[in-house]
Coordinates of C-alpha atoms in Angstrom, one line a residue:
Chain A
X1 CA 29.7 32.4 -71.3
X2 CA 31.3 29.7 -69.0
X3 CA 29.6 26.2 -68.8
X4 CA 26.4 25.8 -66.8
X5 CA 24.8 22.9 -66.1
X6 CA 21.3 22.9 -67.5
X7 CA 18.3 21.6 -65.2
X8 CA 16.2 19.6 -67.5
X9 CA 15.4 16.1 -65.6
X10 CA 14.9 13.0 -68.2
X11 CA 14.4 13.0 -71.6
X12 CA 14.3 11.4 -74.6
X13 CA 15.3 11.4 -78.4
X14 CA 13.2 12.3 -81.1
X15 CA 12.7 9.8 -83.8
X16 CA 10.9 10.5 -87.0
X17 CA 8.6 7.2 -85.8
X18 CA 7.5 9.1 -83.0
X19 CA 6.7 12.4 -84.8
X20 CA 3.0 12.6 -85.1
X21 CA 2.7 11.3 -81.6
X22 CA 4.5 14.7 -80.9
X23 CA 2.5 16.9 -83.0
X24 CA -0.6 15.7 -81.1
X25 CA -0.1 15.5 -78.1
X26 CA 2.4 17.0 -75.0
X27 CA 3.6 13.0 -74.3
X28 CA 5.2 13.1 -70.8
X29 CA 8.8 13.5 -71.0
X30 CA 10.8 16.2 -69.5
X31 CA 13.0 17.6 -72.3
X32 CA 13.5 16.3 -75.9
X33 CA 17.2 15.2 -77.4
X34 CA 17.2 16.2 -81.5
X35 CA 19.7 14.9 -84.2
X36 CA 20.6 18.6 -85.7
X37 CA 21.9 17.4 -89.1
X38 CA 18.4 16.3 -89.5
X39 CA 16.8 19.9 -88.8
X40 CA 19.6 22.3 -90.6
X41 CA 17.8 24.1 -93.4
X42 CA 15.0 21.8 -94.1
X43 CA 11.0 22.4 -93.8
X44 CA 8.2 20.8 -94.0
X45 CA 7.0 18.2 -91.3
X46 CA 10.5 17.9 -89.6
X47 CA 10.7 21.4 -88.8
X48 CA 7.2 21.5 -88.1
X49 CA 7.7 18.9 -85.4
X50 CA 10.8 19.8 -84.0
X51 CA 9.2 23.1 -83.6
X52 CA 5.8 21.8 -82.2
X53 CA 8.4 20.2 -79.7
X54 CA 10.4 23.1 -78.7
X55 CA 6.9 25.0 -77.6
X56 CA 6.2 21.6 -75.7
X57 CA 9.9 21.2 -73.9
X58 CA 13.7 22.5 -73.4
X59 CA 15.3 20.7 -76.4
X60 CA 19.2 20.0 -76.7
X61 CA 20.5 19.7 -80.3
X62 CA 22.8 16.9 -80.4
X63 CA 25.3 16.8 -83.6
X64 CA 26.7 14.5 -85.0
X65 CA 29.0 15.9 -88.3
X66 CA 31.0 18.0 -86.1
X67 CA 34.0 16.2 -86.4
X68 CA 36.1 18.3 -83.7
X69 CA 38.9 16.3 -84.0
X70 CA 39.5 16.1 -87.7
X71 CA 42.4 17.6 -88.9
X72 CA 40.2 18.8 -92.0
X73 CA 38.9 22.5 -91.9
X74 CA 35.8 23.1 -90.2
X75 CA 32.7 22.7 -92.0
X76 CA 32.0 26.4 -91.9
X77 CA 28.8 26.3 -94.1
X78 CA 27.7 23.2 -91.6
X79 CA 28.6 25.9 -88.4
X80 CA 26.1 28.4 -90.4
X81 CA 23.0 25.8 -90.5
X82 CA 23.6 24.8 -87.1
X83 CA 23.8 28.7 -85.6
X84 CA 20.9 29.7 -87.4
X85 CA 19.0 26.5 -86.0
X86 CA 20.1 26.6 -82.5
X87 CA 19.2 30.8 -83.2
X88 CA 15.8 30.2 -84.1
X89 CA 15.0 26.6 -81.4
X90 CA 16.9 27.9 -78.3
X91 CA 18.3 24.9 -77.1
X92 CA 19.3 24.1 -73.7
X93 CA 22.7 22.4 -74.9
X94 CA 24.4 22.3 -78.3
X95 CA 26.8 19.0 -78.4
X96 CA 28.7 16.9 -80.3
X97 CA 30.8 14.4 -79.9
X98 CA 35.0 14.0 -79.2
X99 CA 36.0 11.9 -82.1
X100 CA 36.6 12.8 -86.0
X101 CA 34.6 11.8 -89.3
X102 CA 35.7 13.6 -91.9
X103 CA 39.4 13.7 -94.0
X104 CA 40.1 15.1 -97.0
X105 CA 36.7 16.5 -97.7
X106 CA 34.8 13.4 -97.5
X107 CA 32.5 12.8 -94.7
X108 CA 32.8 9.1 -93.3
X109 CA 29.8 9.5 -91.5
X110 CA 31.0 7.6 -88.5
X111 CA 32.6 8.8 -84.8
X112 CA 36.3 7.8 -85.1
X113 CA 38.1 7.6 -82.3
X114 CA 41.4 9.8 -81.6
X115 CA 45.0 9.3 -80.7
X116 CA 44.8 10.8 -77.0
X117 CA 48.1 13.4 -77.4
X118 CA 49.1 16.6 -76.4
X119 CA 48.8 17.5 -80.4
X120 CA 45.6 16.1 -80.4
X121 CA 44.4 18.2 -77.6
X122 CA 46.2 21.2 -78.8
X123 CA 43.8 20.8 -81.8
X124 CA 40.4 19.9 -80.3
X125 CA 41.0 22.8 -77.8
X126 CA 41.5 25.9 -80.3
X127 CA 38.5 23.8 -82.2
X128 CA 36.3 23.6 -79.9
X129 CA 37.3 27.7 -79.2
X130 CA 36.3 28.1 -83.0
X131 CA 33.3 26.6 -82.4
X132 CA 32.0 28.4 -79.3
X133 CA 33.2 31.4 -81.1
X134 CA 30.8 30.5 -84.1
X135 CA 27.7 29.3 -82.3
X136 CA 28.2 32.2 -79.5
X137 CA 27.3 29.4 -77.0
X138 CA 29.3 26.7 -75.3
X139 CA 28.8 23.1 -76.4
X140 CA 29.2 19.5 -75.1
X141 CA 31.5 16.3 -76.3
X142 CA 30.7 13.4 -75.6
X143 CA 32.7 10.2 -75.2
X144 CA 32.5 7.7 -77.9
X145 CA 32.0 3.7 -77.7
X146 CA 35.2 2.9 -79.5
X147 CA 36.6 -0.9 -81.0
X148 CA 40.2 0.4 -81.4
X149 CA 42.9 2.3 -79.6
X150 CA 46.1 3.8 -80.8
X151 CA 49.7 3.1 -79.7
X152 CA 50.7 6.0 -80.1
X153 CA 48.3 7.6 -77.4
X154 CA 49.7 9.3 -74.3
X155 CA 47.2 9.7 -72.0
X156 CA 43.7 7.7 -71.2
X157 CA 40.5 9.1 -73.1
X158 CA 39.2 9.9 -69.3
X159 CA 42.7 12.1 -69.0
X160 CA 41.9 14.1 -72.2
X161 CA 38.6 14.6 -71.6
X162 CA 38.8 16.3 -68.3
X163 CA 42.0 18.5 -69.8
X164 CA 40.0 19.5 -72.7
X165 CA 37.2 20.1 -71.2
X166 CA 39.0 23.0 -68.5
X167 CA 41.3 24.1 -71.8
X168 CA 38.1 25.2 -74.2
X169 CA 35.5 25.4 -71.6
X170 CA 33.6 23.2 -72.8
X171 CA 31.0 20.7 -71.2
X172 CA 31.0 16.8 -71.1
X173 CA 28.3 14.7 -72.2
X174 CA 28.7 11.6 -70.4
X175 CA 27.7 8.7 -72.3
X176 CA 27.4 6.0 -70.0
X177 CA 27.2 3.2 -72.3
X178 CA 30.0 4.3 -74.0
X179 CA 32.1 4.1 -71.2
X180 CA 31.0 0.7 -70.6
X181 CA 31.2 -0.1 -73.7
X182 CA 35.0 0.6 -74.4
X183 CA 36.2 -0.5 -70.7
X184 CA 35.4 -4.0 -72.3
X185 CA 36.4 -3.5 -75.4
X186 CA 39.8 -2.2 -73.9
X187 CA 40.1 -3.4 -70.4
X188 CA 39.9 -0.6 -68.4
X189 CA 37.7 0.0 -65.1
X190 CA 34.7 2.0 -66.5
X191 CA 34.7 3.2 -62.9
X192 CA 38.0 4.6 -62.8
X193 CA 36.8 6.9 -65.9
X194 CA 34.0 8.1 -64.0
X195 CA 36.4 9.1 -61.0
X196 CA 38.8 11.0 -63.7
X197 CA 36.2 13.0 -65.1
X198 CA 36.3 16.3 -63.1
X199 CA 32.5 17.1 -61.7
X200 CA 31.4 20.5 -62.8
X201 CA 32.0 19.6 -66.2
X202 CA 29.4 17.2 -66.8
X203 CA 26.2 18.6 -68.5
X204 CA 24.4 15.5 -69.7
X205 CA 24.2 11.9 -69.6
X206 CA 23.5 9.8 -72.1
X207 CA 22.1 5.9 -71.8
X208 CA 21.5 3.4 -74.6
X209 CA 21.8 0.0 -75.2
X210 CA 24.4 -2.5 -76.7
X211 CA 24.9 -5.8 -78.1
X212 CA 27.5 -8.4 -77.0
X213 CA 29.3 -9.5 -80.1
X214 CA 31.1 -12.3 -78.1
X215 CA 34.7 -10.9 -78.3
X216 CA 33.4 -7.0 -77.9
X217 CA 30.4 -5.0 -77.0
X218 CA 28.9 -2.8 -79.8
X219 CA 27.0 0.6 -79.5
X220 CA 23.6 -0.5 -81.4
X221 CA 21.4 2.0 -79.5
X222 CA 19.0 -0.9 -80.5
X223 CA 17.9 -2.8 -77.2
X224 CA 17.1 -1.4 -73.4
X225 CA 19.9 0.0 -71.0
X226 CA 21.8 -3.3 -69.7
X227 CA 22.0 -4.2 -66.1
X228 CA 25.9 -3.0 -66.4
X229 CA 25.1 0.4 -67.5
X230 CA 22.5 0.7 -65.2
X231 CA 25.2 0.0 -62.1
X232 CA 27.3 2.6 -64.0
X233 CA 24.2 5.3 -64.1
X234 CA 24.2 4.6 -60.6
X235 CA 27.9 5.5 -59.9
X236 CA 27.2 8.4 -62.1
X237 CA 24.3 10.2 -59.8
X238 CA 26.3 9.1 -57.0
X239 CA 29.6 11.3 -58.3
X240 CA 28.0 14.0 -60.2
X241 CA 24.5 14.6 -58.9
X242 CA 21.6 15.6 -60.4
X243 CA 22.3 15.9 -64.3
X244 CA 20.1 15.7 -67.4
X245 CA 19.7 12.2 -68.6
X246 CA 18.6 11.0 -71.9
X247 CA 17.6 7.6 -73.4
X248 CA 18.9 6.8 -76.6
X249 CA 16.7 4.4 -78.9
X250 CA 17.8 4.7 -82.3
X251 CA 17.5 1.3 -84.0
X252 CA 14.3 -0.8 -83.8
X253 CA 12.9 1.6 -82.6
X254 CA 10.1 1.1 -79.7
X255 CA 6.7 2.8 -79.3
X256 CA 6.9 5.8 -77.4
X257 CA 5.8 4.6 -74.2
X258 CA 8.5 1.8 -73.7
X259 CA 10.6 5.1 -74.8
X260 CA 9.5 6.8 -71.7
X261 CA 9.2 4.0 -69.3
X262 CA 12.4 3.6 -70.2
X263 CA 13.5 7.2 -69.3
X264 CA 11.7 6.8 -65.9
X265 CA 13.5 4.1 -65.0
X266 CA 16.5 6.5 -65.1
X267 CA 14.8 8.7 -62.7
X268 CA 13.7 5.8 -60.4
X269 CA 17.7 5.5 -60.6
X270 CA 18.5 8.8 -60.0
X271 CA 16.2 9.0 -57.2
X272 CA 17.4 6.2 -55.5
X273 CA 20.7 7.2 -55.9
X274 CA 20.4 10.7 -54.9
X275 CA 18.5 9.9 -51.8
X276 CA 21.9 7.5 -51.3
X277 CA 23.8 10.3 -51.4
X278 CA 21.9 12.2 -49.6
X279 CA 22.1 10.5 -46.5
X280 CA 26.0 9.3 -46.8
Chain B
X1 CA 53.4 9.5 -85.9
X2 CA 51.4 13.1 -86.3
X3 CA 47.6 13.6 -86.0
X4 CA 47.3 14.0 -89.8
X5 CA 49.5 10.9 -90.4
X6 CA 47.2 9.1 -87.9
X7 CA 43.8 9.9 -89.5
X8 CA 45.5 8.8 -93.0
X9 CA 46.3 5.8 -92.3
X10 CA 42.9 5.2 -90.1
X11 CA 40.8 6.9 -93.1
X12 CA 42.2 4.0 -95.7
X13 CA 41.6 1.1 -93.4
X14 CA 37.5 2.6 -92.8
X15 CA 37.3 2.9 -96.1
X16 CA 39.3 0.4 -98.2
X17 CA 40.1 2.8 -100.6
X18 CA 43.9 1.7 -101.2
X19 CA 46.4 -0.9 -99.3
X20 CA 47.5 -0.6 -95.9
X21 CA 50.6 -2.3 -95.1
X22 CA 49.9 -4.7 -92.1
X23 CA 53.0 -3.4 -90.5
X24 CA 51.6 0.2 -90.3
X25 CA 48.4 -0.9 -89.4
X26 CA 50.0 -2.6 -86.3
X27 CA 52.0 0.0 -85.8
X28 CA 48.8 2.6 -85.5
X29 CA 46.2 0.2 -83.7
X30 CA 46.9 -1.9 -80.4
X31 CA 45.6 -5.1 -80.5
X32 CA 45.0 -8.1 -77.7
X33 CA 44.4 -11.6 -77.5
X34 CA 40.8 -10.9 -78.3
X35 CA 40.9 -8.6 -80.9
X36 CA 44.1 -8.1 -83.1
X37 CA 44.9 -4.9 -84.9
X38 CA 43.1 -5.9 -87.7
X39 CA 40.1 -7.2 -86.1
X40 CA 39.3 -3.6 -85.0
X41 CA 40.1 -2.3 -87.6
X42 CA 37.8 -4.2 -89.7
X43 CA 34.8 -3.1 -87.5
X44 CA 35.2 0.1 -88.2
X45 CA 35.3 -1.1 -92.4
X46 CA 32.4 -3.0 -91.8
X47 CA 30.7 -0.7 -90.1
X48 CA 31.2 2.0 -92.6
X49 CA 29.7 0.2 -96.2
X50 CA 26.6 -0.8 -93.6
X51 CA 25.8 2.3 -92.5
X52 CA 25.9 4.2 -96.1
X53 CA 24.1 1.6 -97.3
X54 CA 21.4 1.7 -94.3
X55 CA 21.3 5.6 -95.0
X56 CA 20.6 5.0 -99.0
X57 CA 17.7 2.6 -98.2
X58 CA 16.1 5.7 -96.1
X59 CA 15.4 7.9 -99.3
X60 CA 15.6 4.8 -101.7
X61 CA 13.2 2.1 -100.0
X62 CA 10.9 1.0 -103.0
X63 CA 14.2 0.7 -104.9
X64 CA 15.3 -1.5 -102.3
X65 CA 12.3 -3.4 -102.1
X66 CA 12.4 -3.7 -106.3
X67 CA 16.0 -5.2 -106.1
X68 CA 15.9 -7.1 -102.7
X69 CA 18.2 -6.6 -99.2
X70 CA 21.6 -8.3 -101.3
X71 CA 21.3 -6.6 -103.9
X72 CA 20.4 -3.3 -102.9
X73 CA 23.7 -3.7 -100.7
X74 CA 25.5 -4.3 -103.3
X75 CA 24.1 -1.2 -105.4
X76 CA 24.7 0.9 -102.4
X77 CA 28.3 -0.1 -101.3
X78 CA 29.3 0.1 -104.9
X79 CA 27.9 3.7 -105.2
X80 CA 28.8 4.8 -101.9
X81 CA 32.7 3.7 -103.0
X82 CA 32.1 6.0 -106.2
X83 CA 30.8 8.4 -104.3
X84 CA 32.6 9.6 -101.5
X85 CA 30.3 11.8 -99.3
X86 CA 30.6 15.6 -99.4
X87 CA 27.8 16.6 -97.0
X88 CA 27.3 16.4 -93.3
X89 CA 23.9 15.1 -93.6
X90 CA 23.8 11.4 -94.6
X91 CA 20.4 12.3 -96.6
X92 CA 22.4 13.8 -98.9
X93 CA 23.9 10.9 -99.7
X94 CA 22.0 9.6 -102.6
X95 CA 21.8 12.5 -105.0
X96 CA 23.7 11.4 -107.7
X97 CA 22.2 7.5 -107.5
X98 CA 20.0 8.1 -110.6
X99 CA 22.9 8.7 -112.4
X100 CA 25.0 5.8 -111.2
X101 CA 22.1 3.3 -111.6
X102 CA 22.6 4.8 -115.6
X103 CA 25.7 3.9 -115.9
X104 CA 25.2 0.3 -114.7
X105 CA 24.5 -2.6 -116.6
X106 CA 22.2 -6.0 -115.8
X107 CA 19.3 -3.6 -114.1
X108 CA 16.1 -3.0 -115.1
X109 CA 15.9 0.3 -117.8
X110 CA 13.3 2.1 -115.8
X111 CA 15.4 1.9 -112.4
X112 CA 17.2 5.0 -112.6
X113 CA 13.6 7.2 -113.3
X114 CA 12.0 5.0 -110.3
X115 CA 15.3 6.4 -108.1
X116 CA 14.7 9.5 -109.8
X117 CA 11.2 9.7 -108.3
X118 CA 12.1 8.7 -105.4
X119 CA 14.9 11.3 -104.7
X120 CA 12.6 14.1 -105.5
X121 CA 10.2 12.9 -103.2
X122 CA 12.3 12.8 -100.2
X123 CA 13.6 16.4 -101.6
X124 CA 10.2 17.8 -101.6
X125 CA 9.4 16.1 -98.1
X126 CA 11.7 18.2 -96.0
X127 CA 12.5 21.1 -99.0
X128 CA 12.2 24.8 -97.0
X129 CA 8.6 25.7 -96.1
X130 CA 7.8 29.0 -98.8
X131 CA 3.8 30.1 -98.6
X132 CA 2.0 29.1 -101.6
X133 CA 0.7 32.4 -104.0
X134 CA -3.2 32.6 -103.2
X135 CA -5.9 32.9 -106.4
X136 CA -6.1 36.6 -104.7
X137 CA -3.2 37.4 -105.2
X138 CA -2.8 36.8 -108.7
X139 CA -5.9 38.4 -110.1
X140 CA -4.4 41.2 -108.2
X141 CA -2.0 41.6 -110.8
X142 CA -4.7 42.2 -113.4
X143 CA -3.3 43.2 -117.0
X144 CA 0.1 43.0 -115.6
X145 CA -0.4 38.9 -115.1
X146 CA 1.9 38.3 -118.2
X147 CA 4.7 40.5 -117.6
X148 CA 4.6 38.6 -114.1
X149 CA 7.6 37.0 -112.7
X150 CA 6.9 34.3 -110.0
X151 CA 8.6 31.5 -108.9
X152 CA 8.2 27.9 -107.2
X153 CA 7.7 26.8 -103.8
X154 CA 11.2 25.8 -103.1
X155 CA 9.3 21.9 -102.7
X156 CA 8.3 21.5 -106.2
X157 CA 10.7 19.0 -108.6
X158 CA 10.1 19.0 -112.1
X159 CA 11.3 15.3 -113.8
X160 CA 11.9 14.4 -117.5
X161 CA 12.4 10.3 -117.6
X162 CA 13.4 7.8 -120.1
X163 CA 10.3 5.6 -118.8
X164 CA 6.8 5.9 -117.1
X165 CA 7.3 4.7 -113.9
X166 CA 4.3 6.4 -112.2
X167 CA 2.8 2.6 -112.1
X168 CA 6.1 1.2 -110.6
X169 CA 6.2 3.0 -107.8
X170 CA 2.0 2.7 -107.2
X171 CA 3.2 -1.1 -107.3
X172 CA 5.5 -0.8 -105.1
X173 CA 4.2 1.4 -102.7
X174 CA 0.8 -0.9 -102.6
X175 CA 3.3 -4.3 -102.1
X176 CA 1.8 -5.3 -105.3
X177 CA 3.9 -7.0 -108.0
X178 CA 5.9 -5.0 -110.1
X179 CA 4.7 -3.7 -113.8
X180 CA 7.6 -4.4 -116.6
X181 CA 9.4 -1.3 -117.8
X182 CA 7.1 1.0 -119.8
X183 CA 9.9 2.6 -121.8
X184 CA 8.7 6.5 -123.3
X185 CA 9.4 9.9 -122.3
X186 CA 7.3 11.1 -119.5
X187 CA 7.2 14.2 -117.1
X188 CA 6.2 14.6 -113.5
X189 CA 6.1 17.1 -111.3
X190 CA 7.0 16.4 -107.5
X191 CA 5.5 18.9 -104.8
X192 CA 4.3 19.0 -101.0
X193 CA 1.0 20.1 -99.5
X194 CA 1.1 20.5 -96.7
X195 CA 3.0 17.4 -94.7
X196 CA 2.1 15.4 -97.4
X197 CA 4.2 14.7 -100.4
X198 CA 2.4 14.0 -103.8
X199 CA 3.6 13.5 -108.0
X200 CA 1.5 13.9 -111.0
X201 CA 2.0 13.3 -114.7
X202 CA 1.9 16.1 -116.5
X203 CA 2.3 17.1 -120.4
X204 CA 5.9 17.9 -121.9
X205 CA 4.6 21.2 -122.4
X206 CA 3.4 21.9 -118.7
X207 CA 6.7 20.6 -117.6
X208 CA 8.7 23.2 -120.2
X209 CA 6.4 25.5 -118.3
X210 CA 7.2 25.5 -114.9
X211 CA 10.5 24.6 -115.9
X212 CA 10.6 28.1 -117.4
X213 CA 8.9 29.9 -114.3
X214 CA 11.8 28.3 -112.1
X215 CA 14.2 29.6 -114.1
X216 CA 13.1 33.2 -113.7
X217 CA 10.4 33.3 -117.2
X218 CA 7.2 35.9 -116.4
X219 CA 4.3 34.1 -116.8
X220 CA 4.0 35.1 -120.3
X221 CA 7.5 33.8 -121.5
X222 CA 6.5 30.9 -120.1
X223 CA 3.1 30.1 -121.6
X224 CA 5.1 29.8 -125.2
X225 CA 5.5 26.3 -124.1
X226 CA 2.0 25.6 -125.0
X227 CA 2.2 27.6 -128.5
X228 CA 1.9 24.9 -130.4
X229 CA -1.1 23.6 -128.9
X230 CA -4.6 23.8 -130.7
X231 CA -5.8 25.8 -127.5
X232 CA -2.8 27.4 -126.2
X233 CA -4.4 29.8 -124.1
X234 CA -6.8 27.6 -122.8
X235 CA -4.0 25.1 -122.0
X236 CA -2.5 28.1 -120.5
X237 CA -5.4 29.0 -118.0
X238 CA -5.8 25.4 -117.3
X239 CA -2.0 25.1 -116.2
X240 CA -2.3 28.3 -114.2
X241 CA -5.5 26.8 -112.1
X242 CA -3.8 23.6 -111.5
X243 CA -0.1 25.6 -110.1
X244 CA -2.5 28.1 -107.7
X245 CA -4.6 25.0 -106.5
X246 CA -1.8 22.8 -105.5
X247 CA -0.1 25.4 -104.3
X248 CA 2.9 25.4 -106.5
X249 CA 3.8 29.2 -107.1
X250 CA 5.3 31.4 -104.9
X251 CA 6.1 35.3 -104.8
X252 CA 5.1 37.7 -106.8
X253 CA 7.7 40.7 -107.3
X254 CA 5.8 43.1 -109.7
X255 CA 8.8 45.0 -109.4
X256 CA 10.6 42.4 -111.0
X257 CA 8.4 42.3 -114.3
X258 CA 9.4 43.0 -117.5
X259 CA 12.8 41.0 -119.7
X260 CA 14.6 38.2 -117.4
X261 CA 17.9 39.1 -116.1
X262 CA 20.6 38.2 -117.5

């Protein structure tokens, strides 16, 4: 079961705002992005919807408990939910993301950024192996926006990435705001990043927008994809190609067409991009 | 510094659960002219009470619009510090807020039945889906009906509060000023038809009813609740049409009739 790219086109999350619009209706978006702590072992209208949606679209469950990088157990009873969910929807992608949020039993409930080390890799590989194991199905991590960095780090996040990414055989969810967001919170070239993160590795992209909190940028996933990110997105198509691309909205959350027109945007991108690339 | 040692020391400065000598924390955390050690640090603090707080809100928001933005804060970065979360679902959050609020003086009496109600109506909203027992199929079981043991739909909560707060939460829910506490026992059962999630008062009896049929009773165990009624088997029959109509019963194992397990 080695990584494979998924062709799924743009899509967008789904947010319990949008979810009658869903049951409806087929609204016109090419693949659907779901939270999978919200789906594990409930009923009722959310699993009606996300159903409804899965007949409609490809869906990609996107997690956010997994905490890969905790040195806490797994959540094994959490693994259970989220096999028997992806079992029963079939997603295109199961991901998570490469940071930690749990410690001594508690769950912190936030993406925590890691000390990039050769311990710390040792331990996301073998648990992202666990993982794969569990689900029978390889996953994706994605890159967190992070506000601090520690000394004791060895390597850039781009540099552990990549490496854990070939170690587990695993996919990358690029978030491309995320890398914008923590070059400027950090002071490295977000560009730079993109060049270290090795091709055939990225699965999905993520886009979402920010606010500018004067002495750093933070990942509110509240406003529409800034001009910055958008440049980035543009690098992105330009080094990795054609690649899923989702719009995140999760916070004041618009009606569902600034959603999409949103999401088409990213395709004009793409396009353009590709068509750039094309002819280079 | 290990991994372990690492997430320690970054867990107590999230959190604020104990002190963190400065020195460590510069010692773990780079910081720059822009944003020192403890600058970043405090996001990710700041960040943390916000977003239990936000979550709480979610399952809790005619509580919150009772008490008001500050103080609900406060309520919920108070319980959130007492209660550390053990679930990877932030919905799971505030199950044990009823008995918090309780414990805490200077509310209102009848706040910890309205989060009560509350809770068990974002429980029964996304509860596991179980199809409701039809009229069929209990007439099917003819004679055996009483040696019958069924169960509920896995939606259905049964509440016993302090207060009536039925006409709070219609209050609240309409925008309309709040009634004062109406202080007496009072039962409700919680259930979902449907998408839709709906509560009822019902008698103490009723309650002590279904209460028994959840805990594995055949239908005839459980009717004793009504014993001391002028009309038990009336009340009874009455009880039984209102459970099959709202669809609150589920499964029927005739195999499994006759004395409870054990």
């Amino acid at each position: 079961m080695a990584f494979r790219r998924a062709n799924l086109g743009h899509g967008v999350g789904l947010r319990s705002k949008h979810y009658a619009r869903f049951l409806e209706e087929r609204p016109d978006v090419g693949w659907i992005e779901a939270i999978s702590e919200n789906f594990i072992g409930v009923g009722g209208r959310p699993l009606a919807v996300l159903e409804k949606v899965r007949r409609d679209f490809p869906v990609v469950l996107h997690g956010v408990s997994l905490s890969i990088g905790s040195v806490d157990p797994l959540d094994e009873q959490h693994l259970a939910g989220l096999r028997a969910l992806a079992d029963r929807i079939q997603p295109a992608y199961v991901s998570d993301h490469l940071s930690w949020g749990t410690h001594r039993g508690r769950y912190l409930h936030d993406l925590l950024p890691l000390p990039y080390t050769e311990e710390a890799l040792d331990h996301v590989a073998r648990r992202v192996g666990q993982v794969q194991d569990i689900l029978g199905r390889r996953i994706l991590l994605e890159n967190v926006s992070s506000y601090a960095a520690f000394r004791g780090s060895t390597m850039t996040e781009w540099e552990f990435l990549a490496q854990l990414s070939e170690r587990a055989d695993c996919g990358i969810l690029l978030d491309v705001n995320n890398v914008h967001v923590s070059a400027r919170n950090h002071g490295f070239d977000a560009r730079g990043y993109l060049a270290g993160i090795p091709l055939d590795r990225v699965g999905q992209f993520h886009l979402a927008g920010h606010s500018d909190r004067g002495k750093y940028l933070f990942d509110t996933h509240d406003a529409p994809v800034a001009e910055p990110v958008w440049d980035l997105y543009a690098l992105a198509v330009r080094r990795f190609g054609r690649v899923p691309c989702l719009i995140e909205w999760d916070d004041q959350v618009p009606e569902l067409e600034r959603l999409i027109e949103e999401s088409r945007a990213a395709a004009r991108v793409e396009a353009r991009e590709l068509a750039a690339r094309e002819a280079a | 510094m290990t991994l372990a040692e690492a997430q320690d020391l970054f867990a107590a400065l999230v959190t604020g659960d104990g002190p963190v000598d400065p020195a460590e924390r510069d010692a773990l955390l780079a910081g720059d002219a822009e944003l020192s050690a403890s600058d970043r640090a405090h996001i990710y603090s700041d960040m943390y009470l916000f977003r239990l707080a936000a979550a709480l809100r979610e399952d809790y928001p005619l509580l919150a619009r009772l008490l008001g933005d500050e103080e609900f804060f406060s309520l919920g970065a108070a319980y959130a510090r007492a209660h550390p979360s053990r679930h990877p679902s932030l919905a799971r959050l505030g199950a044990d807020l009823r008995s918090s609020l309780r414990e805490r003086a200077g509310y209102r009496a009848d706040l910890a039945d309205l989060a009560a109600l509350e809770w068990a109506r974002a429980e029964a909203f996304v509860a596991a889906d179980e199809q409701p027992l039809g009229e069929e199929a209990l007439r099917s079981l003819g004679e055996d009906a009483a040696g019958a043991r069924l169960s509920l739909v896995p939606c259905v909560r049964l509440l016993s509060l302090q207060n009536d707060v039925a006409g709070l939460w219609a209050d609240l829910e309409a925008s309309r000023a709040p009634q004062p506490p109406r202080p007496g026992p009072s039962s409700l059962v919680v259930w979902r038809k449907g998408f839709e999630v709906f509560h009822a008062a019902v008698s103490a009896e009723e309650l002590s009813a279904l209460s028994a049929v959840q805990g594995g009773a055949t239908l005839g165990e459980a009717f004793e609740a009504f014993a001391a009624l002028p009309d038990p088997t009336g009340a009874a029959l009455d009880a039984l049409a209102s459970w099959i109509g709202e669809g609150l019963l589920a499964r029927i194992d005739p195999t499994a009739s006759g004395p409870a397990p054990n």
